């Protein structure tokens, strides 16, 4: 992978991590279109995911500081309750990560990845369409809602199912406030993504030079920079999109890309 390819895939990762169109699915499609099959893909994945985590921290820095200050008071206040809800939402993905991690990894090694991505994009499109036609709710996120949204997040382990799309759409479908759903969705995924990256780092030996045909330092930096900048823009954009209830356009987009992916596999 050269730096131009890394830049393109970094842009794809940053935009699709927050927009409800599946970052993992689009990365697989991007690699397929660019003809990339590098042995160092784990390095690149860790780097670009780290960039999108950083962009989330930047966008929600005030919220995160307020939550930490509230926790520091060691009382059952609004901030502590909110963090507890985030923790509650992580239970389902934690169960999947502990007991089904090997099965999930096997999915990414299947020879029919493009077909799987296309089919899962149809699921993302369906969730977004349902949330669009569902009457807007005005309920604050409860512990029960947090668990349901957390269950929806587990679907996103499949390439083609959008993490933000599944969690935001689910929150809207069960009647949560638009202004709260996007914020909760982005904050709740910080710990799982950081956890995934830490586990990947423990497996990867970054002291070794990239293997032949692998990814060099310049390419990794290009991917990180592109993912961080595009992630900043996409995160802010997505918050406004949810507030305005314009998710139907992404449903149509996912359905179109899903059809193209399935068609591309068949041909």
XYZ file of C-alpha atoms in Angstrom:
267
model
C 0.000 0.000 0.000
C 1.469 3.345 -1.027
C 0.728 6.679 0.661
C -1.911 7.696 -1.893
C -3.863 4.491 -1.329
C -3.473 4.951 2.425
C -4.733 8.541 2.109
C -7.805 7.383 0.178
C -8.602 4.603 2.640
C -7.988 6.968 5.573
C -10.551 9.387 4.125
C -12.978 6.502 3.669
C -12.454 5.358 7.271
C -12.844 8.841 8.764
C -16.014 9.640 6.850
C -17.711 6.278 7.199
C -16.887 5.757 10.882
C -19.413 8.439 11.783
C -21.742 8.542 8.790
C -24.213 5.623 8.944
C -22.794 3.694 5.994
C -20.399 1.157 7.635
C -16.682 1.945 7.817
C -15.610 -1.722 7.774
C -17.773 -2.410 4.732
C -16.465 0.588 2.815
C -12.858 -0.237 3.717
C -13.329 -3.739 2.306
C -14.920 -2.322 -0.844
C -12.110 0.259 -1.098
C -9.425 -2.426 -0.797
C -11.210 -4.498 -3.423
C -11.420 -1.588 -5.868
C -7.769 -0.597 -5.287
C -6.597 -4.206 -5.460
C -4.952 -4.015 -2.027
C -4.068 -7.220 -0.195
C -1.355 -6.248 2.268
C -0.002 -8.473 5.056
C 0.223 -5.408 7.329
C -3.474 -4.512 7.218
C -3.723 -4.803 11.029
C -1.261 -1.943 11.437
C -3.277 0.262 9.152
C -6.568 -0.648 10.854
C -5.177 0.206 14.294
C -3.796 3.529 13.075
C -6.925 4.772 11.292
C -9.213 3.628 14.104
C -6.971 5.481 16.533
C -7.378 8.590 14.378
C -11.182 8.408 14.482
C -11.124 7.879 18.262
C -8.994 11.009 18.564
C -11.407 12.992 16.406
C -14.292 11.874 18.652
C -12.385 12.996 21.735
C -11.806 16.396 20.146
C -15.445 16.923 19.119
C -16.852 15.810 22.484
C -14.036 17.133 24.674
C -16.350 19.364 26.750
C -18.859 16.548 27.309
C -16.080 14.154 28.315
C -14.545 16.648 30.751
C -17.952 17.318 32.322
C -18.598 13.588 32.709
C -15.201 13.063 34.338
C -15.748 15.992 36.704
C -19.137 14.569 37.643
C -17.584 11.160 38.334
C -14.949 12.795 40.512
C -17.693 13.976 42.906
C -18.402 10.312 43.803
C -22.149 10.867 43.937
C -25.135 9.513 41.995
C -25.474 12.661 39.880
C -26.538 13.114 36.249
C -22.989 12.619 34.974
C -22.496 9.413 36.948
C -25.829 8.055 35.686
C -24.855 8.873 32.102
C -21.520 7.073 32.414
C -23.319 4.112 34.015
C -25.674 3.974 31.037
C -22.689 3.949 28.684
C -21.207 1.103 30.707
C -24.534 -0.735 30.569
C -24.629 -0.349 26.781
C -21.222 -2.045 26.479
C -22.336 -5.315 28.087
C -23.585 -6.941 24.837
C -20.476 -6.061 22.789
C -18.320 -7.210 25.702
C -20.027 -10.619 25.665
C -19.473 -10.887 21.903
C -15.826 -9.853 22.276
C -15.115 -12.414 25.000
C -17.066 -15.443 23.779
C -17.409 -14.995 20.017
C -14.250 -13.123 18.979
C -12.844 -16.048 16.957
C -16.102 -16.474 15.057
C -16.126 -12.773 14.178
C -12.517 -12.913 12.954
C -13.394 -15.905 10.768
C -16.074 -13.808 9.072
C -13.426 -11.348 7.868
C -11.435 -14.129 6.246
C -14.295 -15.457 4.155
C -13.827 -15.554 0.407
C -17.258 -14.049 -0.194
C -16.576 -10.837 1.754
C -17.933 -8.548 -0.971
C -21.241 -10.440 -1.021
C -21.499 -10.322 2.781
C -20.813 -6.569 2.825
C -23.514 -5.987 0.211
C -26.128 -7.986 2.131
C -25.288 -6.303 5.440
C -25.544 -2.871 3.811
C -29.157 -3.757 3.052
C -29.685 -4.300 6.784
C -28.160 -0.881 7.523
C -30.428 0.675 4.890
C -33.494 -0.983 6.451
C -32.685 0.282 9.957
C -32.143 3.824 8.699
C -35.387 3.740 6.702
C -37.386 2.506 9.705
C -35.949 5.264 11.891
C -36.856 7.879 9.284
C -40.523 6.882 9.120
C -40.820 6.370 12.880
C -42.443 9.319 14.645
C -39.826 11.364 16.506
C -39.682 10.550 20.228
C -38.927 12.789 23.194
C -37.760 10.293 25.815
C -34.395 10.533 27.559
C -32.181 7.471 27.244
C -32.916 5.030 30.082
C -30.833 2.072 31.243
C -33.160 -0.226 29.292
C -32.711 1.934 26.177
C -28.937 1.869 26.654
C -28.976 -1.933 26.730
C -31.131 -2.134 23.594
C -28.837 0.296 21.773
C -25.888 -1.789 22.988
C -27.446 -4.924 21.512
C -27.828 -3.077 18.205
C -24.131 -2.220 18.369
C -23.241 -5.911 18.306
C -24.654 -6.147 14.776
C -21.864 -3.818 13.671
C -19.254 -6.543 14.132
C -20.466 -7.666 10.710
C -18.842 -5.764 7.827
C -21.532 -3.717 6.153
C -23.576 -2.984 9.272
C -22.865 0.582 10.347
C -22.042 1.037 14.033
C -23.370 4.588 14.130
C -26.254 3.692 11.834
C -27.375 0.723 13.948
C -27.115 2.520 17.292
C -28.607 5.846 16.187
C -31.431 4.238 14.210
C -32.271 1.939 17.131
C -32.335 4.862 19.550
C -34.698 6.774 17.282
C -36.931 3.744 16.684
C -37.437 3.148 20.419
C -38.362 6.816 20.912
C -35.284 8.603 22.231
C -34.630 12.299 21.609
C -32.786 13.096 18.381
C -30.535 15.556 20.218
C -29.377 12.824 22.603
C -29.104 9.771 20.385
C -26.105 10.865 18.281
C -24.178 12.060 21.344
C -24.787 8.808 23.213
C -23.977 6.728 20.136
C -20.581 8.336 19.585
C -19.590 8.351 23.260
C -20.630 4.743 23.867
C -18.302 3.375 21.189
C -15.151 5.073 22.485
C -14.268 2.369 25.008
C -14.993 -0.620 22.699
C -12.952 0.881 19.847
C -10.090 1.784 22.180
C -10.280 -1.713 23.654
C -10.105 -3.293 20.202
C -7.075 -1.178 19.356
C -5.272 -2.045 22.590
C -5.833 -5.760 22.017
C -4.591 -5.398 18.438
C -1.515 -3.519 19.631
C -0.713 -6.304 22.071
C -0.781 -8.789 19.198
C 1.216 -6.667 16.770
C 4.994 -6.206 16.920
C 5.456 -2.622 15.730
C 9.226 -2.806 16.288
C 9.563 -4.912 13.149
C 9.929 -3.307 9.762
C 6.969 -3.588 7.419
C 6.934 -6.807 5.442
C 7.435 -6.822 1.699
C 4.393 -5.291 0.065
C 3.347 -3.915 3.452
C 2.707 -0.413 4.746
C 5.493 2.069 5.447
C 5.599 4.901 7.988
C 4.684 7.596 5.436
C 1.621 5.635 4.319
C 0.543 5.072 7.930
C 0.881 8.792 8.675
C -1.103 9.690 5.546
C -3.872 7.300 6.564
C -3.922 8.643 10.135
C -4.036 12.285 9.051
C -6.771 11.671 6.476
C -8.892 9.652 8.923
C -8.518 12.283 11.673
C -9.479 15.300 9.545
C -12.326 13.572 7.728
C -13.481 12.104 11.039
C -13.725 15.559 12.611
C -15.871 16.831 9.756
C -18.049 13.713 9.556
C -18.705 13.616 13.310
C -19.938 17.224 13.412
C -21.915 16.729 10.211
C -23.598 13.575 11.507
C -24.829 15.323 14.665
C -26.619 17.916 12.538
C -28.007 15.262 10.184
C -29.589 13.357 13.065
C -31.114 16.531 14.489
C -32.704 17.290 11.102
C -33.901 13.723 10.552
C -32.260 13.263 7.140
C -31.164 9.646 7.543
C -33.307 8.450 4.632
C -30.668 9.652 2.161
C -28.114 7.358 3.767
C -30.620 4.495 3.643
C -30.882 4.978 -0.124
C -27.092 5.238 -0.432
C -26.509 2.017 1.550
C -29.104 0.188 -0.547
C -27.410 1.371 -3.758
C -23.881 0.468 -2.636
C -25.157 -2.849 -1.287
C -26.695 -3.655 -4.669
C -23.451 -2.723 -6.438
C -21.413 -4.876 -4.040
C -23.682 -7.891 -4.545
C -23.656 -7.296 -8.306
C -19.881 -6.968 -8.314
C -19.522 -10.278 -6.490
C -21.910 -12.049 -8.822
C -20.052 -10.807 -11.897
